């Protein structure tokens, strides 16, 4: 990858479209969220800035299992959640990932029927559209370097359909084309996309809001985004020390009785006077 800083050859450029861009690294924090206990940062991973979030999930889970701190559920944002990471966490570590699976990025091109509106017959290797038309057998293919199943409906069937425009989104008479994931991953994706639209799931996922507060705390109170060192290894040390300092502060402020809030600095000054 291209060197973008003469001061730190390991620093890399990255950006979040429309939000922020930076040169440096990423810090991935894992914290507890048990009721009536302080939230403690228990694991820290540092990566070059362009590395995808999904690439660290399995390493985090392996480390937590090795430390005997594996959670029953792991609340993650969408950057860490794919059907693959959900399946790997469950089968390899017994961890349930709770987080939004990305919706179909091309859904706007087809405002009508989505993939979830089609019935899948895994034994016959076919799909049935909402109007009852059965596709030819699907064919194995590769998309983005990963195995997929290509389902292509016959042009003649789609041309004769009364809701063709609503389904295919095209005017040139092509048949509807869908890509399926391998069976266990497709089942995860379909179930997750349905569940995450429900009010119950959204209320449950609100628990993850505390993670955003931790990011704000470590950035604003402890200067996490200002590297004191050069290189990945030393930057990771800074991230670990920042997490340790955050934990010390939280433990010092924790009160077993949650109704008793810690005193502010202004209250401490009044008490001292």
PDB file of C-alpha atoms in Angstrom:
ATOM      1  CA  UNK A   1       0.000   0.000   0.000  1.00  0.00           C
ATOM      2  CA  UNK A   2       1.051   3.555  -0.667  1.00  0.00           C
ATOM      3  CA  UNK A   3       3.126   5.378   1.971  1.00  0.00           C
ATOM      4  CA  UNK A   4       1.304   8.613   2.780  1.00  0.00           C
ATOM      5  CA  UNK A   5       3.447   9.987   5.623  1.00  0.00           C
ATOM      6  CA  UNK A   6       7.224  10.355   5.688  1.00  0.00           C
ATOM      7  CA  UNK A   7       7.044  10.399   9.484  1.00  0.00           C
ATOM      8  CA  UNK A   8       5.311   7.027   9.827  1.00  0.00           C
ATOM      9  CA  UNK A   9       5.681   4.542   6.932  1.00  0.00           C
ATOM     10  CA  UNK A  10       2.987   2.278   8.464  1.00  0.00           C
ATOM     11  CA  UNK A  11       0.329   5.008   8.616  1.00  0.00           C
ATOM     12  CA  UNK A  12      -2.303   4.745   5.898  1.00  0.00           C
ATOM     13  CA  UNK A  13      -5.061   6.926   4.471  1.00  0.00           C
ATOM     14  CA  UNK A  14      -8.709   6.025   5.000  1.00  0.00           C
ATOM     15  CA  UNK A  15     -12.068   7.760   4.945  1.00  0.00           C
ATOM     16  CA  UNK A  16     -15.739   7.327   5.704  1.00  0.00           C
ATOM     17  CA  UNK A  17     -17.619   8.868   2.762  1.00  0.00           C
ATOM     18  CA  UNK A  18     -19.263  12.111   3.752  1.00  0.00           C
ATOM     19  CA  UNK A  19     -18.026  11.875   7.354  1.00  0.00           C
ATOM     20  CA  UNK A  20     -14.288  11.911   7.995  1.00  0.00           C
ATOM     21  CA  UNK A  21     -10.919  11.119   6.457  1.00  0.00           C
ATOM     22  CA  UNK A  22      -7.610  10.533   8.220  1.00  0.00           C
ATOM     23  CA  UNK A  23      -4.082   9.139   7.999  1.00  0.00           C
ATOM     24  CA  UNK A  24      -3.134   6.595  10.647  1.00  0.00           C
ATOM     25  CA  UNK A  25      -4.803   3.582  12.246  1.00  0.00           C
ATOM     26  CA  UNK A  26      -8.040   2.126  13.577  1.00  0.00           C
ATOM     27  CA  UNK A  27      -8.772   1.224  17.187  1.00  0.00           C
ATOM     28  CA  UNK A  28     -11.312  -1.543  17.833  1.00  0.00           C
ATOM     29  CA  UNK A  29     -12.544  -1.660  21.437  1.00  0.00           C
ATOM     30  CA  UNK A  30     -14.571  -4.357  23.162  1.00  0.00           C
ATOM     31  CA  UNK A  31     -16.281  -3.535  26.451  1.00  0.00           C
ATOM     32  CA  UNK A  32     -18.619  -5.218  28.893  1.00  0.00           C
ATOM     33  CA  UNK A  33     -22.232  -4.123  29.277  1.00  0.00           C
ATOM     34  CA  UNK A  34     -23.454  -6.004  32.333  1.00  0.00           C
ATOM     35  CA  UNK A  35     -26.220  -4.437  34.367  1.00  0.00           C
ATOM     36  CA  UNK A  36     -25.257  -2.799  37.687  1.00  0.00           C
ATOM     37  CA  UNK A  37     -21.560  -3.111  36.853  1.00  0.00           C
ATOM     38  CA  UNK A  38     -19.154  -0.602  35.309  1.00  0.00           C
ATOM     39  CA  UNK A  39     -18.534  -0.995  31.583  1.00  0.00           C
ATOM     40  CA  UNK A  40     -14.926  -2.139  31.264  1.00  0.00           C
ATOM     41  CA  UNK A  41     -12.869  -2.218  28.062  1.00  0.00           C
ATOM     42  CA  UNK A  42     -11.551  -5.789  27.949  1.00  0.00           C
ATOM     43  CA  UNK A  43      -9.907  -5.985  24.546  1.00  0.00           C
ATOM     44  CA  UNK A  44      -8.202  -3.639  22.092  1.00  0.00           C
ATOM     45  CA  UNK A  45      -7.120  -4.249  18.491  1.00  0.00           C
ATOM     46  CA  UNK A  46      -5.138  -1.771  16.390  1.00  0.00           C
ATOM     47  CA  UNK A  47      -5.053  -2.066  12.604  1.00  0.00           C
ATOM     48  CA  UNK A  48      -3.939   0.098   9.669  1.00  0.00           C
ATOM     49  CA  UNK A  49      -6.687   2.552   8.784  1.00  0.00           C
ATOM     50  CA  UNK A  50      -7.905   0.965   5.512  1.00  0.00           C
ATOM     51  CA  UNK A  51      -8.415  -2.530   6.971  1.00  0.00           C
ATOM     52  CA  UNK A  52     -12.055  -3.566   6.937  1.00  0.00           C
ATOM     53  CA  UNK A  53     -13.791  -3.968  10.278  1.00  0.00           C
ATOM     54  CA  UNK A  54     -15.053  -7.453   9.429  1.00  0.00           C
ATOM     55  CA  UNK A  55     -11.444  -8.640   9.209  1.00  0.00           C
ATOM     56  CA  UNK A  56     -10.884  -8.339  12.980  1.00  0.00           C
ATOM     57  CA  UNK A  57     -14.059  -9.995  14.288  1.00  0.00           C
ATOM     58  CA  UNK A  58     -12.748 -13.562  14.381  1.00  0.00           C
ATOM     59  CA  UNK A  59      -9.436 -12.462  15.934  1.00  0.00           C
ATOM     60  CA  UNK A  60     -11.323 -10.579  18.665  1.00  0.00           C
ATOM     61  CA  UNK A  61     -13.490 -13.589  19.440  1.00  0.00           C
ATOM     62  CA  UNK A  62     -10.495 -15.941  19.502  1.00  0.00           C
ATOM     63  CA  UNK A  63      -8.712 -13.637  21.937  1.00  0.00           C
ATOM     64  CA  UNK A  64     -11.766 -13.314  24.201  1.00  0.00           C
ATOM     65  CA  UNK A  65     -12.200 -17.091  24.240  1.00  0.00           C
ATOM     66  CA  UNK A  66      -8.524 -17.489  25.109  1.00  0.00           C
ATOM     67  CA  UNK A  67      -8.951 -15.063  28.014  1.00  0.00           C
ATOM     68  CA  UNK A  68     -12.124 -16.880  29.169  1.00  0.00           C
ATOM     69  CA  UNK A  69     -14.093 -13.693  28.549  1.00  0.00           C
ATOM     70  CA  UNK A  70     -16.168 -14.776  25.567  1.00  0.00           C
ATOM     71  CA  UNK A  71     -19.604 -13.093  25.655  1.00  0.00           C
ATOM     72  CA  UNK A  72     -22.849 -14.923  25.014  1.00  0.00           C
ATOM     73  CA  UNK A  73     -23.845 -12.012  22.767  1.00  0.00           C
ATOM     74  CA  UNK A  74     -21.644  -9.464  21.019  1.00  0.00           C
ATOM     75  CA  UNK A  75     -23.292  -6.200  19.970  1.00  0.00           C
ATOM     76  CA  UNK A  76     -21.604  -4.792  16.856  1.00  0.00           C
ATOM     77  CA  UNK A  77     -22.289  -2.059  14.336  1.00  0.00           C
ATOM     78  CA  UNK A  78     -22.958  -2.816  10.689  1.00  0.00           C
ATOM     79  CA  UNK A  79     -19.307  -2.539   9.649  1.00  0.00           C
ATOM     80  CA  UNK A  80     -18.528  -5.755  11.542  1.00  0.00           C
ATOM     81  CA  UNK A  81     -21.648  -7.736  10.636  1.00  0.00           C
ATOM     82  CA  UNK A  82     -22.004 -10.018   7.628  1.00  0.00           C
ATOM     83  CA  UNK A  83     -23.637 -13.428   7.308  1.00  0.00           C
ATOM     84  CA  UNK A  84     -20.105 -14.865   7.243  1.00  0.00           C
ATOM     85  CA  UNK A  85     -19.041 -13.250  10.535  1.00  0.00           C
ATOM     86  CA  UNK A  86     -22.327 -14.235  12.203  1.00  0.00           C
ATOM     87  CA  UNK A  87     -21.919 -17.846  11.077  1.00  0.00           C
ATOM     88  CA  UNK A  88     -18.231 -18.024  12.075  1.00  0.00           C
ATOM     89  CA  UNK A  89     -18.861 -16.543  15.518  1.00  0.00           C
ATOM     90  CA  UNK A  90     -21.662 -19.007  16.206  1.00  0.00           C
ATOM     91  CA  UNK A  91     -20.040 -22.186  14.905  1.00  0.00           C
ATOM     92  CA  UNK A  92     -16.434 -21.563  15.982  1.00  0.00           C
ATOM     93  CA  UNK A  93     -16.914 -19.720  19.283  1.00  0.00           C
ATOM     94  CA  UNK A  94     -20.550 -20.115  20.365  1.00  0.00           C
ATOM     95  CA  UNK A  95     -21.026 -16.326  20.270  1.00  0.00           C
ATOM     96  CA  UNK A  96     -24.217 -14.709  18.983  1.00  0.00           C
ATOM     97  CA  UNK A  97     -23.587 -11.511  17.049  1.00  0.00           C
ATOM     98  CA  UNK A  98     -26.268  -8.855  17.431  1.00  0.00           C
ATOM     99  CA  UNK A  99     -26.029  -6.191  14.758  1.00  0.00           C
ATOM    100  CA  UNK A 100     -27.599  -5.005  11.514  1.00  0.00           C
ATOM    101  CA  UNK A 101     -26.863  -6.956   8.341  1.00  0.00           C
ATOM    102  CA  UNK A 102     -26.519  -4.632   5.361  1.00  0.00           C
ATOM    103  CA  UNK A 103     -29.620  -4.282   3.207  1.00  0.00           C
ATOM    104  CA  UNK A 104     -29.506  -4.941  -0.537  1.00  0.00           C
ATOM    105  CA  UNK A 105     -27.365  -2.061  -1.949  1.00  0.00           C
ATOM    106  CA  UNK A 106     -29.263  -2.271  -5.260  1.00  0.00           C
ATOM    107  CA  UNK A 107     -32.720  -2.208  -3.744  1.00  0.00           C
ATOM    108  CA  UNK A 108     -33.358   1.289  -5.137  1.00  0.00           C
ATOM    109  CA  UNK A 109     -33.079  -0.099  -8.665  1.00  0.00           C
ATOM    110  CA  UNK A 110     -35.972  -2.487  -7.922  1.00  0.00           C
ATOM    111  CA  UNK A 111     -38.499  -0.659  -5.714  1.00  0.00           C
ATOM    112  CA  UNK A 112     -40.818  -3.667  -5.761  1.00  0.00           C
ATOM    113  CA  UNK A 113     -39.882  -7.255  -4.973  1.00  0.00           C
ATOM    114  CA  UNK A 114     -36.712  -7.958  -3.016  1.00  0.00           C
ATOM    115  CA  UNK A 115     -34.826 -11.238  -2.786  1.00  0.00           C
ATOM    116  CA  UNK A 116     -36.604 -12.020   0.456  1.00  0.00           C
ATOM    117  CA  UNK A 117     -39.941 -12.041  -1.414  1.00  0.00           C
ATOM    118  CA  UNK A 118     -38.879 -15.112  -3.410  1.00  0.00           C
ATOM    119  CA  UNK A 119     -39.255 -18.671  -2.083  1.00  0.00           C
ATOM    120  CA  UNK A 120     -36.102 -20.795  -2.129  1.00  0.00           C
ATOM    121  CA  UNK A 121     -36.191 -24.548  -2.752  1.00  0.00           C
ATOM    122  CA  UNK A 122     -32.785 -25.747  -1.612  1.00  0.00           C
ATOM    123  CA  UNK A 123     -33.401 -29.324  -2.708  1.00  0.00           C
ATOM    124  CA  UNK A 124     -34.581 -28.520  -6.221  1.00  0.00           C
ATOM    125  CA  UNK A 125     -32.085 -25.616  -6.473  1.00  0.00           C
ATOM    126  CA  UNK A 126     -34.737 -23.240  -7.778  1.00  0.00           C
ATOM    127  CA  UNK A 127     -36.573 -20.099  -6.685  1.00  0.00           C
ATOM    128  CA  UNK A 128     -40.227 -19.191  -7.046  1.00  0.00           C
ATOM    129  CA  UNK A 129     -41.168 -15.568  -7.645  1.00  0.00           C
ATOM    130  CA  UNK A 130     -44.092 -13.824  -5.887  1.00  0.00           C
ATOM    131  CA  UNK A 131     -46.298 -14.509  -8.953  1.00  0.00           C
ATOM    132  CA  UNK A 132     -45.609 -18.255  -8.796  1.00  0.00           C
ATOM    133  CA  UNK A 133     -43.086 -18.646 -11.622  1.00  0.00           C
ATOM    134  CA  UNK A 134     -40.323 -21.168 -10.929  1.00  0.00           C
ATOM    135  CA  UNK A 135     -36.781 -20.398 -12.104  1.00  0.00           C
ATOM    136  CA  UNK A 136     -34.442 -22.814 -13.896  1.00  0.00           C
ATOM    137  CA  UNK A 137     -31.885 -24.497 -11.617  1.00  0.00           C
ATOM    138  CA  UNK A 138     -29.337 -22.061 -10.300  1.00  0.00           C
ATOM    139  CA  UNK A 139     -25.668 -22.169 -11.207  1.00  0.00           C
ATOM    140  CA  UNK A 140     -22.620 -21.803  -8.941  1.00  0.00           C
ATOM    141  CA  UNK A 141     -20.693 -18.591  -9.518  1.00  0.00           C
ATOM    142  CA  UNK A 142     -18.232 -16.247  -7.816  1.00  0.00           C
ATOM    143  CA  UNK A 143     -18.928 -12.651  -6.772  1.00  0.00           C
ATOM    144  CA  UNK A 144     -16.396 -10.453  -5.000  1.00  0.00           C
ATOM    145  CA  UNK A 145     -14.151 -13.495  -4.783  1.00  0.00           C
ATOM    146  CA  UNK A 146     -16.718 -15.505  -2.810  1.00  0.00           C
ATOM    147  CA  UNK A 147     -18.937 -18.445  -3.838  1.00  0.00           C
ATOM    148  CA  UNK A 148     -22.471 -17.512  -4.781  1.00  0.00           C
ATOM    149  CA  UNK A 149     -25.489 -19.067  -6.519  1.00  0.00           C
ATOM    150  CA  UNK A 150     -26.750 -17.376  -9.681  1.00  0.00           C
ATOM    151  CA  UNK A 151     -30.511 -17.536 -10.274  1.00  0.00           C
ATOM    152  CA  UNK A 152     -31.741 -16.267 -13.656  1.00  0.00           C
ATOM    153  CA  UNK A 153     -35.425 -16.372 -14.564  1.00  0.00           C
ATOM    154  CA  UNK A 154     -36.379 -16.988 -18.206  1.00  0.00           C
ATOM    155  CA  UNK A 155     -36.872 -13.879 -20.299  1.00  0.00           C
ATOM    156  CA  UNK A 156     -40.125 -15.213 -21.726  1.00  0.00           C
ATOM    157  CA  UNK A 157     -41.577 -15.715 -18.247  1.00  0.00           C
ATOM    158  CA  UNK A 158     -40.619 -12.236 -17.093  1.00  0.00           C
ATOM    159  CA  UNK A 159     -41.784 -10.504 -20.295  1.00  0.00           C
ATOM    160  CA  UNK A 160     -45.245 -11.977 -19.903  1.00  0.00           C
ATOM    161  CA  UNK A 161     -45.506 -11.034 -16.228  1.00  0.00           C
ATOM    162  CA  UNK A 162     -47.970  -8.288 -15.324  1.00  0.00           C
ATOM    163  CA  UNK A 163     -45.645  -6.852 -12.647  1.00  0.00           C
ATOM    164  CA  UNK A 164     -42.395  -7.187 -14.626  1.00  0.00           C
ATOM    165  CA  UNK A 165     -41.387  -3.547 -14.230  1.00  0.00           C
ATOM    166  CA  UNK A 166     -41.974  -3.684 -10.483  1.00  0.00           C
ATOM    167  CA  UNK A 167     -39.827  -6.825 -10.185  1.00  0.00           C
ATOM    168  CA  UNK A 168     -36.951  -6.543 -12.682  1.00  0.00           C
ATOM    169  CA  UNK A 169     -36.682  -2.763 -12.753  1.00  0.00           C
ATOM    170  CA  UNK A 170     -35.740  -2.836 -16.470  1.00  0.00           C
ATOM    171  CA  UNK A 171     -37.561  -2.004 -19.691  1.00  0.00           C
ATOM    172  CA  UNK A 172     -35.610  -4.201 -22.101  1.00  0.00           C
ATOM    173  CA  UNK A 173     -37.339  -7.455 -21.230  1.00  0.00           C
ATOM    174  CA  UNK A 174     -34.538  -9.151 -19.307  1.00  0.00           C
ATOM    175  CA  UNK A 175     -35.352 -11.842 -16.766  1.00  0.00           C
ATOM    176  CA  UNK A 176     -34.909 -11.247 -13.051  1.00  0.00           C
ATOM    177  CA  UNK A 177     -31.425 -12.157 -11.826  1.00  0.00           C
ATOM    178  CA  UNK A 178     -30.617 -12.879  -8.174  1.00  0.00           C
ATOM    179  CA  UNK A 179     -27.514 -13.953  -6.296  1.00  0.00           C
ATOM    180  CA  UNK A 180     -27.873 -16.268  -3.331  1.00  0.00           C
ATOM    181  CA  UNK A 181     -25.346 -16.962  -0.617  1.00  0.00           C
ATOM    182  CA  UNK A 182     -24.559 -20.577   0.308  1.00  0.00           C
ATOM    183  CA  UNK A 183     -27.496 -22.041   2.242  1.00  0.00           C
ATOM    184  CA  UNK A 184     -26.454 -21.400   5.885  1.00  0.00           C
ATOM    185  CA  UNK A 185     -25.361 -17.845   5.085  1.00  0.00           C
ATOM    186  CA  UNK A 186     -28.469 -17.079   3.066  1.00  0.00           C
ATOM    187  CA  UNK A 187     -30.690 -18.240   5.927  1.00  0.00           C
ATOM    188  CA  UNK A 188     -28.797 -15.943   8.304  1.00  0.00           C
ATOM    189  CA  UNK A 189     -29.113 -12.965   5.949  1.00  0.00           C
ATOM    190  CA  UNK A 190     -32.828 -13.467   5.330  1.00  0.00           C
ATOM    191  CA  UNK A 191     -33.652 -13.911   9.019  1.00  0.00           C
ATOM    192  CA  UNK A 192     -31.490 -10.969  10.124  1.00  0.00           C
ATOM    193  CA  UNK A 193     -32.920  -8.554   7.564  1.00  0.00           C
ATOM    194  CA  UNK A 194     -36.447  -9.406   8.707  1.00  0.00           C
ATOM    195  CA  UNK A 195     -35.719  -9.231  12.437  1.00  0.00           C
ATOM    196  CA  UNK A 196     -33.818  -5.939  12.374  1.00  0.00           C
ATOM    197  CA  UNK A 197     -36.885  -4.130  11.027  1.00  0.00           C
ATOM    198  CA  UNK A 198     -38.964  -4.981  14.109  1.00  0.00           C
ATOM    199  CA  UNK A 199     -39.413  -2.578  17.059  1.00  0.00           C
ATOM    200  CA  UNK A 200     -38.382  -5.348  19.482  1.00  0.00           C
ATOM    201  CA  UNK A 201     -35.029  -5.837  17.760  1.00  0.00           C
ATOM    202  CA  UNK A 202     -34.391  -2.079  17.600  1.00  0.00           C
ATOM    203  CA  UNK A 203     -35.112  -1.647  21.322  1.00  0.00           C
ATOM    204  CA  UNK A 204     -32.742  -4.506  22.123  1.00  0.00           C
ATOM    205  CA  UNK A 205     -30.016  -3.076  19.903  1.00  0.00           C
ATOM    206  CA  UNK A 206     -30.248   0.248  21.753  1.00  0.00           C
ATOM    207  CA  UNK A 207     -27.879  -1.362  24.277  1.00  0.00           C
ATOM    208  CA  UNK A 208     -25.034  -0.746  21.841  1.00  0.00           C
ATOM    209  CA  UNK A 209     -25.393   3.023  22.255  1.00  0.00           C
ATOM    210  CA  UNK A 210     -22.971   2.745  25.159  1.00  0.00           C
ATOM    211  CA  UNK A 211     -20.194   1.833  22.729  1.00  0.00           C
ATOM    212  CA  UNK A 212     -20.586   5.169  20.962  1.00  0.00           C
ATOM    213  CA  UNK A 213     -20.279   6.871  24.339  1.00  0.00           C
ATOM    214  CA  UNK A 214     -17.022   4.989  24.935  1.00  0.00           C
ATOM    215  CA  UNK A 215     -15.646   6.170  21.596  1.00  0.00           C
ATOM    216  CA  UNK A 216     -16.555   9.744  22.497  1.00  0.00           C
ATOM    217  CA  UNK A 217     -15.001   9.406  25.960  1.00  0.00           C
ATOM    218  CA  UNK A 218     -11.688   7.975  24.760  1.00  0.00           C
ATOM    219  CA  UNK A 219     -11.463  10.527  21.937  1.00  0.00           C
ATOM    220  CA  UNK A 220     -12.548  13.680  23.769  1.00  0.00           C
ATOM    221  CA  UNK A 221     -11.276  13.001  27.278  1.00  0.00           C
ATOM    222  CA  UNK A 222      -8.140  10.992  26.493  1.00  0.00           C
ATOM    223  CA  UNK A 223      -7.053  12.142  23.010  1.00  0.00           C
ATOM    224  CA  UNK A 224      -7.290   8.715  21.390  1.00  0.00           C
ATOM    225  CA  UNK A 225      -7.113  10.068  17.844  1.00  0.00           C
ATOM    226  CA  UNK A 226      -3.821  11.868  18.424  1.00  0.00           C
ATOM    227  CA  UNK A 227      -0.939   9.403  18.002  1.00  0.00           C
ATOM    228  CA  UNK A 228       1.888   9.992  20.471  1.00  0.00           C
ATOM    229  CA  UNK A 229       4.070   7.396  18.760  1.00  0.00           C
ATOM    230  CA  UNK A 230       4.996   6.130  15.305  1.00  0.00           C
ATOM    231  CA  UNK A 231       4.326   2.667  13.968  1.00  0.00           C
ATOM    232  CA  UNK A 232       1.571   0.137  14.497  1.00  0.00           C
ATOM    233  CA  UNK A 233       3.102  -1.589  17.535  1.00  0.00           C
ATOM    234  CA  UNK A 234       3.653   1.586  19.584  1.00  0.00           C
ATOM    235  CA  UNK A 235       0.292   3.022  18.558  1.00  0.00           C
ATOM    236  CA  UNK A 236      -1.324  -0.163  19.861  1.00  0.00           C
ATOM    237  CA  UNK A 237       0.425   0.390  23.196  1.00  0.00           C
ATOM    238  CA  UNK A 238      -1.116   3.867  23.312  1.00  0.00           C
ATOM    239  CA  UNK A 239      -4.559   2.409  22.603  1.00  0.00           C
ATOM    240  CA  UNK A 240      -4.151  -0.157  25.380  1.00  0.00           C
ATOM    241  CA  UNK A 241      -2.995   2.470  27.874  1.00  0.00           C
ATOM    242  CA  UNK A 242      -5.904   4.716  26.903  1.00  0.00           C
ATOM    243  CA  UNK A 243      -8.304   1.846  27.562  1.00  0.00           C
ATOM    244  CA  UNK A 244      -6.622   1.132  30.900  1.00  0.00           C
ATOM    245  CA  UNK A 245      -6.909   4.783  31.929  1.00  0.00           C
ATOM    246  CA  UNK A 246     -10.567   4.821  30.945  1.00  0.00           C
ATOM    247  CA  UNK A 247     -11.178   1.709  33.040  1.00  0.00           C
ATOM    248  CA  UNK A 248      -9.462   3.216  36.082  1.00  0.00           C
ATOM    249  CA  UNK A 249     -11.649   6.313  35.833  1.00  0.00           C
ATOM    250  CA  UNK A 250     -14.806   4.251  35.499  1.00  0.00           C
ATOM    251  CA  UNK A 251     -13.944   1.976  38.397  1.00  0.00           C
ATOM    252  CA  UNK A 252     -13.167   4.973  40.601  1.00  0.00           C
ATOM    253  CA  UNK A 253     -16.523   6.584  39.770  1.00  0.00           C
ATOM    254  CA  UNK A 254     -18.593   3.412  40.040  1.00  0.00           C
ATOM    255  CA  UNK A 255     -21.162   3.203  42.802  1.00  0.00           C
ATOM    256  CA  UNK A 256     -22.878  -0.150  43.512  1.00  0.00           C
ATOM    257  CA  UNK A 257     -26.080   1.792  44.108  1.00  0.00           C
ATOM    258  CA  UNK A 258     -26.780   3.236  40.665  1.00  0.00           C
ATOM    259  CA  UNK A 259     -29.182   5.777  42.150  1.00  0.00           C
ATOM    260  CA  UNK A 260     -26.198   7.497  43.750  1.00  0.00           C
ATOM    261  CA  UNK A 261     -24.521   9.390  40.924  1.00  0.00           C
ATOM    262  CA  UNK A 262     -20.823  10.373  41.196  1.00  0.00           C
ATOM    263  CA  UNK A 263     -20.190  13.958  42.287  1.00  0.00           C
ATOM    264  CA  UNK A 264     -19.199  16.469  39.628  1.00  0.00           C
ATOM    265  CA  UNK A 265     -16.050  18.584  40.025  1.00  0.00           C
ATOM    266  CA  UNK A 266     -18.218  21.568  40.963  1.00  0.00           C
ATOM    267  CA  UNK A 267     -19.882  19.533  43.722  1.00  0.00           C
ATOM    268  CA  UNK A 268     -16.465  18.410  44.994  1.00  0.00           C
ATOM    269  CA  UNK A 269     -15.328  22.073  45.175  1.00  0.00           C
ATOM    270  CA  UNK A 270     -18.410  23.027  47.183  1.00  0.00           C
ATOM    271  CA  UNK A 271     -17.835  20.055  49.488  1.00  0.00           C
ATOM    272  CA  UNK A 272     -14.190  21.037  50.030  1.00  0.00           C
ATOM    273  CA  UNK A 273     -15.149  24.619  50.902  1.00  0.00           C
TER     274      UNK A 273
END
